[in-house]
Short mmCIF file of C-alpha atoms in Angstrom, two decimals:
data_model
loop_
_atom_site.label_atom_id
_atom_site.label_comp_id
_atom_site.label_asym_id
_atom_site.label_seq_id
_atom_site.Cartn_x
_atom_site.Cartn_y
_atom_site.Cartn_z
CA MET A 48 -1.01 17.53 4.69
CA LEU A 49 -0.80 13.94 3.80
CA TYR A 50 -3.99 12.11 3.05
CA ALA A 51 -4.48 8.28 2.89
CA ILE A 52 -6.85 7.24 0.13
CA LEU A 53 -8.21 3.86 1.06
CA CYS A 54 -9.62 1.86 -1.89
CA TYR A 55 -12.73 -0.17 -1.18
CA HIS A 56 -14.42 -2.40 -3.69
CA ASP A 57 -16.40 -5.65 -3.84
CA GLU A 58 -13.67 -8.29 -3.98
CA ASP A 59 -15.82 -10.80 -5.84
CA HIS A 60 -16.29 -8.18 -8.55
CA VAL A 61 -12.73 -7.21 -8.80
CA GLY A 62 -11.75 -10.90 -8.71
CA SER A 63 -13.93 -11.60 -11.74
CA TRP A 64 -12.01 -9.11 -13.99
CA THR A 65 -10.18 -10.79 -16.72
CA LYS A 66 -6.50 -10.26 -16.97
CA GLU A 67 -7.13 -7.78 -19.81
CA GLN A 68 -9.69 -5.87 -17.88
CA ASP A 69 -7.39 -5.75 -14.84
CA ALA A 70 -4.43 -4.49 -16.95
CA ALA A 71 -6.75 -1.88 -18.47
CA VAL A 72 -7.58 -0.49 -15.04
CA MET A 73 -4.02 -0.46 -13.92
CA THR A 74 -3.01 1.39 -17.11
CA LYS A 75 -5.60 4.08 -16.51
CA LEU A 76 -4.62 4.44 -12.86
CA ALA A 77 -0.97 4.76 -13.88
CA VAL A 78 -1.91 7.97 -15.80
CA VAL A 79 -3.28 9.57 -12.67
CA GLN A 80 -0.33 8.26 -10.57
CA GLU A 81 2.16 9.67 -13.04
CA LYS A 82 0.78 13.18 -12.72
CA LEU A 83 0.96 13.14 -8.97
CA THR A 84 4.52 11.68 -9.11
CA LYS A 85 5.62 14.50 -11.42
CA GLN A 86 4.20 17.04 -8.85
CA GLY A 87 6.08 15.16 -6.12
CA ARG A 88 2.75 14.54 -4.26
CA LEU A 89 2.57 10.77 -4.41
CA GLY A 90 3.65 8.68 -1.49
CA PRO A 91 3.44 4.95 -1.16
CA VAL A 92 0.81 3.10 -3.27
CA ALA A 93 -0.20 -0.43 -2.31
CA ARG A 94 -2.47 -2.93 -3.84
CA LEU A 95 -3.30 -5.60 -1.38
CA LEU A 96 -3.62 -9.35 -2.02
CA PRO A 97 -7.14 -10.80 -1.56
CA THR A 98 -8.60 -10.74 1.91
CA THR A 99 -8.38 -14.56 1.89
CA ALA A 100 -4.68 -13.93 2.40
CA ALA A 101 -5.30 -11.80 5.48
CA THR A 102 -4.87 -12.78 9.02
CA THR A 103 -6.27 -10.72 11.97
CA LEU A 104 -4.69 -10.39 15.41
CA ARG A 105 -7.25 -9.36 17.87
CA LYS A 106 -5.39 -7.46 20.67
CA ASP A 107 -7.18 -9.37 23.36
CA ASP A 108 -5.35 -10.86 26.37
CA PRO A 109 -3.98 -13.34 25.19
CA PRO A 110 -4.15 -12.01 21.56
CA LEU A 111 -6.35 -13.96 19.26
CA VAL A 112 -5.36 -14.86 15.75
CA LEU A 113 -8.22 -15.13 13.22
CA ASP A 114 -8.32 -16.02 9.55
CA GLY A 115 -9.58 -13.30 7.22
CA PRO A 116 -9.79 -9.46 7.22
CA TYR A 117 -10.75 -7.47 10.23
CA ALA A 118 -14.07 -6.03 9.02
CA GLU A 119 -16.84 -8.14 7.41
CA THR A 120 -18.22 -5.76 4.86
CA LYS A 121 -19.69 -6.06 1.39
CA GLU A 122 -16.77 -4.04 0.07
CA GLN A 123 -13.22 -4.83 1.14
CA LEU A 124 -10.08 -2.76 1.59
CA LEU A 125 -8.09 -3.64 -1.51
CA GLY A 126 -5.32 -1.05 -1.41
CA PHE A 127 -4.28 2.54 -0.54
CA TYR A 128 -2.51 5.65 -1.66
CA VAL A 129 -0.70 8.30 0.34
CA VAL A 130 -0.97 11.67 -1.33
CA ASP A 131 0.14 15.16 -0.44
CA CYS A 132 -2.76 17.60 -0.68
CA LYS A 133 -3.35 21.14 0.63
CA ASN A 134 -6.83 20.26 1.90
CA LEU A 135 -9.76 17.84 1.61
CA ASP A 136 -11.00 19.34 -1.58
CA GLU A 137 -7.69 18.63 -3.17
CA ALA A 138 -7.70 15.05 -1.88
CA LEU A 139 -11.21 14.58 -3.16
CA GLU A 140 -10.14 15.85 -6.55
CA VAL A 141 -7.41 13.13 -6.71
CA ALA A 142 -9.81 10.51 -5.55
CA ARG A 143 -12.29 11.69 -8.39
CA ASP A 144 -9.50 11.28 -10.95
CA LEU A 145 -8.70 7.88 -9.61
CA GLY A 146 -12.35 6.95 -9.58
CA ALA A 147 -12.78 7.92 -13.24
CA ALA A 148 -9.95 5.51 -14.01
CA ASN A 149 -11.36 2.73 -11.85
CA PRO A 150 -15.22 3.14 -11.35
CA GLY A 151 -17.22 1.27 -8.79
CA GLY A 152 -16.55 0.86 -5.09
CA ALA A 153 -15.54 3.66 -2.83
CA TYR A 154 -12.63 5.68 -1.59
CA GLU A 155 -12.18 6.53 1.98
CA ILE A 156 -10.19 9.68 2.44
CA ARG A 157 -8.31 9.89 5.78
CA PRO A 158 -5.82 12.55 6.83
CA VAL A 159 -2.52 10.98 7.90
CA GLY A 160 -1.46 11.57 11.50
CA VAL A 161 2.02 10.09 11.60
CA PHE A 162 4.01 9.21 8.58
CA ARG A 163 7.32 7.38 8.31
CA PRO A 164 8.25 6.84 4.71
CA GLY A 165 10.31 3.62 5.45
CA SER A 166 12.70 2.04 2.96
CA VAL A 167 11.16 -1.30 1.81
CA GLN A 168 11.39 -2.33 -1.80
CA SER A 169 8.86 -4.97 -2.93
CA MET B 77 -19.91 3.35 -16.43
CA THR B 78 -20.61 3.17 -20.10
CA ASP B 79 -18.24 0.30 -20.69
CA THR B 80 -20.14 -3.06 -20.55
CA ALA B 81 -16.98 -5.03 -19.64
CA TRP B 82 -17.55 -3.88 -15.95
CA ILE B 83 -21.18 -5.14 -16.14
CA ASP B 84 -19.84 -8.40 -17.46
CA ALA B 85 -17.57 -8.75 -14.46
CA ALA B 86 -20.40 -7.95 -12.03
CA LEU B 87 -22.56 -10.57 -13.72
CA THR B 88 -19.79 -13.14 -13.59
CA SER B 89 -19.23 -12.57 -9.89
CA ALA B 90 -22.86 -12.57 -9.05
CA ARG B 91 -23.54 -15.78 -11.00
CA PRO B 92 -22.85 -18.47 -8.41
CA GLN B 93 -25.01 -16.74 -5.92
CA ALA B 94 -27.81 -15.95 -8.27
CA VAL B 95 -28.00 -19.29 -10.06
CA GLY B 96 -27.71 -21.02 -6.68
CA ALA B 97 -30.71 -19.08 -5.24
CA LEU B 98 -32.75 -19.51 -8.38
CA LEU B 99 -32.12 -23.18 -8.25
CA ARG B 100 -33.42 -23.28 -4.77
CA TYR B 101 -36.65 -21.73 -5.90
CA PHE B 102 -37.18 -23.68 -9.07
CA ARG B 103 -35.33 -26.90 -8.23
CA ASN B 104 -34.53 -27.30 -11.90
CA LEU B 105 -31.16 -26.42 -13.48
CA ASP B 106 -32.50 -25.39 -16.83
CA THR B 107 -35.16 -23.10 -15.36
CA ALA B 108 -32.64 -21.54 -13.04
CA GLU B 109 -30.13 -20.96 -15.71
CA GLU B 110 -32.70 -19.50 -18.06
CA ALA B 111 -34.00 -17.22 -15.28
CA PHE B 112 -30.46 -15.95 -14.73
CA GLN B 113 -29.90 -15.30 -18.45
CA ASN B 114 -33.17 -13.29 -18.63
CA ALA B 115 -32.17 -11.25 -15.50
CA CYS B 116 -28.77 -10.58 -17.17
CA LEU B 117 -30.45 -9.22 -20.36
CA ARG B 118 -32.51 -6.78 -18.19
CA ALA B 119 -29.38 -5.87 -16.32
CA LEU B 120 -27.69 -4.93 -19.53
CA LYS B 121 -30.54 -2.61 -20.36
CA SER B 122 -31.06 -1.15 -16.91
CA TRP B 123 -27.64 -0.87 -15.27
CA PRO B 124 -25.97 1.48 -17.79
CA GLN B 125 -28.75 3.97 -17.16
CA ASN B 126 -29.45 3.49 -13.51
CA GLY B 127 -26.04 2.45 -12.32
CA PRO B 128 -25.29 -0.91 -10.72
CA PRO B 129 -27.62 -1.88 -7.85
CA ARG B 130 -26.31 -2.03 -4.35
CA ASP B 131 -26.43 -5.78 -4.40
CA PRO B 132 -26.12 -7.14 -7.95
CA ALA B 133 -26.78 -10.76 -6.98
CA ALA B 134 -30.04 -9.85 -5.09
CA TRP B 135 -31.19 -7.80 -7.95
CA LEU B 136 -30.61 -10.56 -10.42
CA ILE B 137 -32.34 -13.16 -8.12
CA MET B 138 -35.34 -10.99 -7.78
CA VAL B 139 -35.70 -10.08 -11.45
CA GLY B 140 -34.81 -13.60 -12.61
CA ARG B 141 -37.34 -15.12 -10.26
CA ASN B 142 -40.15 -12.84 -11.33
CA VAL B 143 -39.50 -13.22 -15.02
CA ALA B 144 -39.42 -17.00 -14.78
CA ILE B 145 -42.60 -17.13 -12.77
CA ASP B 146 -44.34 -14.98 -15.43
CA ASP B 147 -42.98 -17.22 -18.17
CA ILE B 148 -44.20 -20.34 -16.48
CA ARG B 149 -47.66 -18.89 -15.93
CA ARG B 150 -47.84 -17.69 -19.51
CA THR B 151 -46.46 -20.68 -21.46
CA SER B 152 -47.82 -23.61 -19.60
CA LYS B 153 -51.04 -23.65 -17.53
CA GLN B 154 -50.68 -27.40 -16.89
CA GLN B 155 -47.13 -27.15 -15.54
CA ALA B 156 -47.17 -27.25 -11.69
CA LEU B 157 -45.87 -24.04 -10.07
CA PRO B 158 -43.24 -24.14 -7.42
CA GLU B 159 -44.71 -24.48 -3.90
CA ASP B 160 -46.50 -21.47 -2.68
CA GLU B 161 -44.12 -21.14 0.18
CA ALA B 162 -41.23 -20.65 -2.19
CA ILE B 163 -42.85 -17.91 -4.24
CA SER B 164 -45.14 -16.36 -1.61
CA ASP B 165 -42.73 -13.37 -1.04
CA LEU B 166 -43.00 -12.07 -4.60
CA ASP B 167 -43.36 -8.46 -3.61
CA ASP B 168 -40.22 -8.32 -1.65
CA ALA B 169 -38.28 -5.18 -2.02
CA GLU B 170 -34.76 -5.61 -3.16
CA GLU B 171 -33.54 -4.39 0.27
CA GLN B 172 -35.39 -7.07 2.23
CA LEU B 173 -34.25 -9.73 -0.16
CA ALA B 174 -30.66 -8.63 0.04
CA GLU B 175 -30.81 -8.75 3.78
CA ARG B 176 -32.22 -12.29 3.77
CA LEU B 177 -29.72 -13.51 1.27
CA ASP B 178 -26.81 -12.21 3.20
CA GLY B 179 -24.07 -14.45 4.59
CA SER B 180 -24.88 -18.05 5.27
CA HIS B 181 -27.65 -18.18 2.80
CA TYR B 182 -25.34 -17.35 -0.12
CA ARG B 183 -22.97 -19.89 1.16
CA ASP B 184 -25.43 -22.72 1.25
CA ASP B 185 -26.75 -21.84 -2.28
CA ILE B 186 -23.30 -21.69 -3.81
CA LEU B 187 -22.27 -24.90 -2.08
CA ARG B 188 -25.41 -26.69 -3.22
CA LEU B 189 -24.80 -25.55 -6.73
CA LEU B 190 -21.23 -26.76 -6.69
CA PHE B 191 -22.25 -29.97 -5.03
CA ILE B 192 -24.96 -30.72 -7.62
CA CYS B 193 -22.26 -30.38 -10.31
CA CYS B 194 -20.12 -32.99 -8.60
CA HIS B 195 -22.94 -35.38 -8.11
CA PRO B 196 -21.45 -38.84 -7.48
CA ASP B 197 -23.56 -40.33 -10.30
CA LEU B 198 -21.73 -38.17 -12.88
CA PRO B 199 -18.35 -39.13 -14.43
CA ALA B 200 -15.64 -36.64 -13.79
CA THR B 201 -15.70 -35.23 -17.32
CA GLN B 202 -19.42 -34.41 -16.94
CA GLN B 203 -18.89 -32.88 -13.48
CA ILE B 204 -16.34 -30.50 -14.88
CA ALA B 205 -18.41 -29.53 -17.89
CA LEU B 206 -21.48 -28.94 -15.81
CA ALA B 207 -19.64 -26.81 -13.30
CA LEU B 208 -18.10 -24.75 -16.05
CA ARG B 209 -21.53 -24.23 -17.65
CA ILE B 210 -23.74 -23.72 -14.56
CA VAL B 211 -21.37 -22.18 -11.97
CA SER B 212 -18.87 -20.32 -14.24
CA GLY B 213 -21.24 -19.53 -17.01
CA LEU B 214 -18.85 -20.35 -19.75
CA THR B 215 -20.62 -20.90 -23.05
CA VAL B 216 -20.84 -24.54 -24.51
CA LYS B 217 -18.54 -23.23 -27.25
CA GLN B 218 -15.90 -22.02 -24.81
CA ILE B 219 -15.93 -25.26 -22.86
CA ALA B 220 -15.84 -27.42 -25.99
CA ARG B 221 -12.85 -25.39 -27.16
CA ALA B 222 -11.02 -25.83 -23.77
CA PHE B 223 -11.65 -29.63 -23.93
CA LEU B 224 -10.77 -29.80 -27.60
CA VAL B 225 -14.02 -31.51 -28.55
CA SER B 226 -16.79 -30.45 -30.90
CA GLU B 227 -19.49 -28.14 -29.71
CA ALA B 228 -22.08 -30.85 -30.45
CA ALA B 229 -20.27 -33.39 -28.40
CA MET B 230 -19.93 -30.99 -25.42
CA GLU B 231 -23.61 -29.97 -25.75
CA GLN B 232 -24.53 -33.64 -25.51
CA ARG B 233 -22.22 -34.16 -22.55
CA ILE B 234 -23.83 -31.22 -20.61
CA THR B 235 -27.39 -32.32 -21.54
CA ARG B 236 -26.70 -35.80 -20.32
CA ALA B 237 -25.29 -34.51 -17.06
CA LYS B 238 -28.34 -32.34 -16.56
CA ALA B 239 -30.71 -35.24 -17.22
CA ARG B 240 -28.87 -37.30 -14.71
CA VAL B 241 -29.00 -34.71 -12.05
CA ALA B 242 -32.75 -34.30 -12.69
CA ASP B 243 -33.21 -37.98 -12.34
CA ALA B 244 -31.21 -38.23 -9.14
CA ASP B 245 -32.91 -37.20 -6.05
CA VAL B 246 -30.95 -34.09 -5.19
CA PRO B 247 -31.59 -32.88 -1.74
CA PHE B 248 -32.40 -29.22 -1.58
CA GLU B 249 -32.52 -28.65 2.18
CA THR B 250 -29.78 -26.77 3.89
CA PRO B 251 -26.82 -29.22 4.41
CA GLY B 252 -25.94 -30.15 7.92
CA ALA B 253 -22.36 -29.93 9.29
CA VAL B 254 -21.25 -33.39 8.36
CA GLU B 255 -22.75 -33.24 4.90
CA ARG B 256 -21.23 -29.86 4.40
CA SER B 257 -17.81 -31.06 5.09
CA GLU B 258 -18.25 -34.11 2.89
CA ARG B 259 -19.46 -31.79 0.12
CA LEU B 260 -16.54 -29.52 0.63
CA VAL B 261 -14.15 -32.41 -0.08
CA SER B 262 -15.84 -33.28 -3.34
CA VAL B 263 -16.21 -29.69 -4.46
CA ALA B 264 -12.51 -29.16 -3.71
CA ALA B 265 -11.72 -32.22 -5.82
CA MET B 266 -13.81 -30.88 -8.71
CA ILE B 267 -12.09 -27.51 -8.61
CA TYR B 268 -8.65 -29.35 -8.74
CA LEU B 269 -10.01 -31.37 -11.77
CA ILE B 270 -10.92 -28.20 -13.62
CA PHE B 271 -7.46 -26.80 -12.87
CA ASN B 272 -5.74 -29.97 -14.09
CA GLU B 273 -7.70 -29.93 -17.31
CA GLY B 274 -6.10 -26.59 -18.10
CA TYR B 275 -2.74 -27.37 -16.58
CA SER B 276 -2.19 -30.71 -18.36
CA ALA B 277 -2.50 -29.03 -21.78
CA SER B 278 0.56 -29.26 -23.91
CA GLY B 279 2.46 -26.25 -25.46
CA ASP B 280 0.20 -25.95 -28.46
CA THR B 281 -2.97 -25.96 -26.47
CA ALA B 282 -1.78 -24.28 -23.29
CA GLU B 283 -3.07 -20.87 -24.56
CA ILE B 284 -6.55 -22.15 -25.26
CA ARG B 285 -6.88 -24.06 -21.94
CA SER B 286 -5.32 -21.69 -19.48
CA PRO B 287 -8.66 -20.01 -18.87
CA LEU B 288 -9.64 -23.27 -17.11
CA CYS B 289 -6.71 -22.67 -14.72
CA GLU B 290 -7.91 -19.15 -14.02
CA GLU B 291 -11.53 -20.23 -13.58
CA ALA B 292 -10.42 -22.94 -11.12
CA ILE B 293 -8.44 -20.25 -9.13
CA ARG B 294 -11.56 -18.02 -9.07
CA LEU B 295 -13.69 -20.88 -7.83
CA ALA B 296 -11.13 -21.84 -5.13
CA ARG B 297 -10.94 -18.20 -3.96
CA LEU B 298 -14.73 -18.06 -3.77
CA LEU B 299 -14.77 -21.23 -1.78
CA LEU B 300 -12.12 -19.87 0.47
CA ARG B 301 -14.14 -16.68 1.00
CA LEU B 302 -17.06 -19.00 2.19
CA PHE B 303 -14.82 -21.11 4.36
CA GLN B 304 -12.13 -18.70 5.60
CA SER B 305 -10.66 -21.05 8.14
CA GLU B 306 -10.49 -24.30 6.24
CA PRO B 307 -6.76 -25.14 6.03
CA GLU B 308 -7.28 -27.65 3.10
CA ILE B 309 -9.09 -25.00 1.05
CA MET B 310 -6.21 -22.54 1.77
CA GLY B 311 -3.83 -25.38 0.70
CA LEU B 312 -5.87 -26.03 -2.49
CA THR B 313 -5.94 -22.39 -3.41
CA ALA B 314 -2.24 -22.04 -2.68
CA LEU B 315 -1.47 -25.06 -4.74
CA LEU B 316 -3.34 -23.75 -7.75
CA LEU B 317 -1.76 -20.21 -7.44
CA LEU B 318 1.75 -21.62 -7.06
CA GLN B 319 1.36 -23.95 -10.00
CA HIS B 320 -0.27 -21.38 -12.26
CA ALA B 321 2.41 -18.81 -11.37
CA ARG B 322 4.80 -20.78 -13.65
CA ALA B 323 2.47 -20.75 -16.66
CA ALA B 324 4.62 -18.34 -18.71
CA ALA B 325 7.77 -20.38 -18.15
CA ARG B 326 6.46 -23.94 -18.84
CA PHE B 327 6.76 -24.13 -22.58
CA ASP B 328 9.30 -22.89 -25.11
CA ALA B 329 8.47 -21.02 -28.31
CA ASP B 330 7.93 -24.28 -30.16
CA GLY B 331 5.54 -25.52 -27.47
CA ALA B 332 7.98 -28.03 -25.93
CA VAL B 333 7.90 -28.70 -22.23
CA ILE B 334 10.44 -26.86 -20.07
CA LEU B 335 11.20 -28.74 -16.90
CA LEU B 336 11.19 -26.90 -13.52
CA ASP B 337 14.97 -26.93 -13.33
CA ASP B 338 15.31 -25.20 -16.70
CA GLN B 339 12.55 -22.72 -16.43
CA ASP B 340 13.42 -18.96 -16.53
CA ARG B 341 12.33 -18.04 -12.94
CA SER B 342 12.04 -14.37 -13.93
CA LEU B 343 8.89 -15.36 -15.83
CA TRP B 344 7.18 -16.74 -12.78
CA ASN B 345 4.35 -14.56 -11.63
CA LYS B 346 5.48 -12.96 -8.35
CA SER B 347 2.07 -11.73 -7.18
CA LEU B 348 0.46 -15.23 -7.62
CA ILE B 349 3.45 -16.77 -5.74
CA ALA B 350 3.14 -14.16 -2.88
CA GLU B 351 -0.55 -14.97 -2.47
CA GLY B 352 0.21 -18.75 -2.58
CA LEU B 353 2.93 -18.42 0.04
CA ALA B 354 0.73 -16.33 2.26
CA LEU B 355 -2.10 -18.85 2.06
CA ILE B 356 0.12 -21.93 2.78
CA ASP B 357 1.64 -20.01 5.69
CA LYS B 358 -1.79 -19.44 7.12
CA ALA B 359 -2.79 -23.03 6.56
CA MET B 360 0.18 -24.42 8.41
CA ARG B 361 -0.75 -22.47 11.56
CA HIS B 362 -3.90 -24.64 11.89
CA ARG B 363 -1.80 -27.76 12.31
CA ARG B 364 -4.40 -29.82 10.47
CA SER B 365 -2.38 -31.11 7.50
CA GLY B 366 -3.87 -32.60 4.36
CA PRO B 367 -2.85 -33.63 0.86
CA TYR B 368 -3.54 -30.18 -0.72
CA GLN B 369 -1.51 -28.48 1.97
CA VAL B 370 1.38 -30.79 1.46
CA GLN B 371 1.39 -30.47 -2.24
CA ALA B 372 1.19 -26.69 -1.90
CA ALA B 373 4.05 -26.80 0.64
CA ILE B 374 6.09 -28.67 -1.97
CA ALA B 375 5.24 -26.17 -4.68
CA ALA B 376 6.07 -23.41 -2.24
CA LEU B 377 9.64 -24.75 -1.60
CA HIS B 378 10.17 -24.69 -5.35
CA ALA B 379 8.78 -21.14 -5.55
CA ARG B 380 10.97 -19.90 -2.67
CA ALA B 381 14.17 -21.10 -4.47
CA ASP B 382 15.68 -18.25 -6.55
CA LYS B 383 17.84 -20.76 -8.43
CA PRO B 384 17.23 -24.50 -8.98
CA GLU B 385 20.24 -25.35 -6.84
CA ASP B 386 18.70 -23.46 -3.92
CA THR B 387 15.85 -25.88 -3.75
CA ASP B 388 15.39 -27.60 -0.37
CA TRP B 389 15.15 -31.11 -1.67
CA THR B 390 15.57 -32.66 1.75
CA GLN B 391 12.35 -30.90 2.91
CA ILE B 392 10.63 -31.85 -0.34
CA ASP B 393 11.55 -35.55 0.22
CA LEU B 394 10.06 -35.34 3.76
CA LEU B 395 6.84 -33.78 2.42
CA TYR B 396 6.49 -36.45 -0.18
CA GLY B 397 6.99 -38.98 2.57
CA ALA B 398 4.01 -37.39 4.38
CA LEU B 399 1.93 -37.40 1.17
CA GLU B 400 2.73 -41.13 0.68
CA ILE B 401 1.15 -41.78 4.13
CA MET B 402 -1.98 -39.60 3.44
CA GLN B 403 -2.50 -40.62 -0.20
CA PRO B 404 -0.45 -43.73 -1.00
CA SER B 405 0.08 -43.99 -4.78
CA PRO B 406 2.85 -45.18 -7.02
CA VAL B 407 2.81 -41.84 -8.69
CA VAL B 408 3.49 -40.05 -5.39
CA THR B 409 6.39 -42.45 -4.73
CA LEU B 410 7.70 -41.74 -8.25
CA ASN B 411 7.67 -38.07 -7.48
CA ARG B 412 9.35 -38.62 -4.21
CA ALA B 413 12.13 -40.58 -5.98
CA VAL B 414 13.00 -37.45 -7.92
CA ALA B 415 13.62 -35.69 -4.62
CA VAL B 416 15.61 -38.73 -3.39
CA SER B 417 17.80 -38.65 -6.40
CA LYS B 418 18.79 -35.07 -5.60
CA VAL B 419 19.43 -35.90 -1.92
CA LYS B 420 20.90 -39.35 -1.98
CA GLY B 421 21.69 -39.81 -5.63
CA PRO B 422 20.26 -41.72 -8.63
CA GLU B 423 21.14 -45.20 -7.25
CA ALA B 424 18.88 -44.82 -4.20
CA ALA B 425 16.17 -43.29 -6.38
CA LEU B 426 16.31 -46.15 -8.84
CA ASP B 427 16.03 -48.76 -5.93
CA MET B 428 12.96 -46.81 -4.79
CA ILE B 429 11.05 -46.98 -8.14
CA GLU B 430 12.02 -50.60 -9.00
CA PRO B 431 8.93 -52.03 -7.07
CA LEU B 432 6.59 -49.74 -9.05
CA ALA B 433 7.58 -51.27 -12.35
CA GLN B 434 4.52 -53.44 -12.64
CA ARG B 435 1.85 -50.93 -11.52
CA LEU B 436 3.28 -48.17 -13.64
CA SER B 437 4.01 -50.36 -16.71
CA ASN B 438 1.88 -48.00 -18.89
CA TYR B 439 2.76 -44.75 -17.36
CA PHE B 440 4.81 -42.36 -19.49
CA HIS B 441 6.45 -40.49 -16.67
CA TYR B 442 7.65 -43.69 -14.99
CA PHE B 443 9.89 -44.51 -18.00
CA GLY B 444 10.97 -40.90 -18.48
CA VAL B 445 12.11 -40.63 -14.76
CA ARG B 446 13.65 -44.17 -14.90
CA GLY B 447 15.56 -43.27 -18.03
CA ALA B 448 16.89 -40.10 -16.44
CA PHE B 449 18.16 -41.94 -13.36
CA LEU B 450 19.82 -44.62 -15.50
CA MET B 451 21.42 -41.96 -17.75
CA GLN B 452 22.86 -40.27 -14.64
CA LEU B 453 24.33 -43.62 -13.63
CA GLY B 454 25.97 -43.99 -17.10
CA ARG B 455 23.81 -47.07 -17.80
CA ASN B 456 23.05 -45.80 -21.30
CA ASP B 457 21.77 -48.86 -22.97
CA GLU B 458 19.18 -49.38 -20.25
CA ALA B 459 18.37 -45.65 -20.34
CA ARG B 460 17.75 -45.81 -24.09
CA THR B 461 15.30 -48.76 -23.62
CA ALA B 462 13.39 -46.81 -20.93
CA PHE B 463 13.20 -43.71 -23.08
CA ASP B 464 11.95 -45.71 -26.07
CA ARG B 465 9.22 -47.09 -23.89
CA ALA B 466 8.36 -43.58 -22.70
CA ILE B 467 8.00 -42.29 -26.30
CA ALA B 468 5.65 -45.21 -27.03
CA LEU B 469 3.53 -44.07 -24.10
CA ALA B 470 3.74 -40.28 -24.51
CA ASN B 471 0.32 -38.56 -24.43
CA THR B 472 1.26 -35.47 -26.34
CA SER B 473 3.72 -34.67 -29.05
CA ALA B 474 5.41 -32.26 -26.60
CA GLU B 475 6.11 -35.20 -24.18
CA ALA B 476 7.52 -37.31 -26.96
CA ALA B 477 9.72 -34.44 -28.21
CA HIS B 478 11.10 -33.94 -24.62
CA ILE B 479 12.15 -37.58 -24.43
CA ARG B 480 13.67 -37.45 -27.80
CA MET B 481 15.92 -34.67 -26.58
CA HIS B 482 17.27 -37.09 -23.98
CA LEU B 483 17.85 -39.68 -26.51
CA ASP B 484 19.74 -37.26 -28.71
CA ARG B 485 21.86 -36.42 -25.70
CA LEU B 486 22.60 -40.11 -25.13
CA GLN B 487 23.46 -40.42 -28.81
CA ARG B 488 26.01 -37.56 -28.54
CA ASP B 489 27.45 -38.88 -25.35
CA SER B 490 27.98 -42.39 -26.70
CA GLN B 491 30.03 -41.17 -29.66
CA PRO B 492 33.74 -42.15 -29.14
CA ARG B 493 35.76 -39.26 -27.86
CA GLY B 494 37.85 -37.27 -30.30
CA LYS B 495 35.67 -38.20 -33.22
CA LYS B 496 33.09 -35.65 -34.43
CA ALA B 497 29.69 -37.07 -34.76
CA GLY B 498 29.29 -37.08 -38.43
CA ARG B 499 25.68 -36.66 -39.55
#
């Protein structure tokens, strides 16, 4: 089963990391990602640009375009993983590993319903 | 979380909110700053053991306020306490405080803090220094280093700025809609000044001063989080991101300037460019154009070109035309002339800058650009005169070296053909 691991953190906090702190987190996360890649379990990984770059389309009639992210929360959705796990326990284990590499904030673990791998290169 | 680097980041991000709120209580910059420092010291002791609080800013405000009030009570019985109203809710639990501080409250505090730093009575250099000290929390030493002045001189500059703010009658009530938009304009201008302090560094100082660019970007993003639908703040943030994206390509190993056309575009920071482009796209949808948006749109056209020859100079010419109307200045016209030279040739560009000669008679770039146009037209003697004048006006050794490179090229080109230049 595929699980989406959605990464939430306080954007002000993450935005205050120095370049070096940011690079250190990314290096630690890469170790966890490497392991999952070797096991063939890692799907797409995305780090999102700041929520200030976000635009929201409210599906009203007519649709309404708003500046900013959809949900006003203290912690923002900053990225996500798609990982192949047997069950929730396994997905939690992956999230714990990621959390040890990048403490603070929260991971929301959501089973994936429909998955199309796509073919986009960034 | 044993690594204190993460606590540092939390303190940095909470700083504008916390100092802003403490300033509202104590109405004195020094007291507010000291209260925040004390709260930070306590955080460094408490957070590693207890974990970070749910709302670090609220925690720091509460602790900072209580410590400062204790201090005031202890050290000076004569000193008047803040109004009862402001300190009557001392026993607030963090939760209640956090709730009250949510949203718009934070926004006004941060805005007030930024606004105080760009008080109209202060000269620009003091505004920047004060903002970096109070809002960003850089040490006097760090700021002095970035401005290439002694620590003592910077200390004095900041002290003077604080004294002036204290003398001026700074309004502490919540700003109204009109005031707020006026303040937003001056705050945006101050952030742009901070960025330019870092960006105008020459090769040998770029490394030291680039943190100023990063801090300006952080402040711009903060401002944009507070005003999510302000197209000019989107434009400002986009402009800073797109310019800073080129940082790694702007100087060669010897610290000499590399012009846009000659930069190695693979060194441009793609993630910053992506964010800048996203923001300018969003801004344009509002159809409320302004100078930052136009400048960001120009930077975006450069950023979108994979190779210099892919640059859409016609569009850039049009955008500079718009900027000339919004913000008429000989420097804008000079920049436009560069675009015109690409679209219509150097002759037309030269005609365009001729009328600026008097107003820009002491401006380095005027003579550099003029020399380049003349060189393209083969008027080498006149070009040489212009370049000589540019060198005399150069602000940094890197600028002078760049012009000397042009002169060397003229020298080579003017050697008779077939003869090797014997040196």
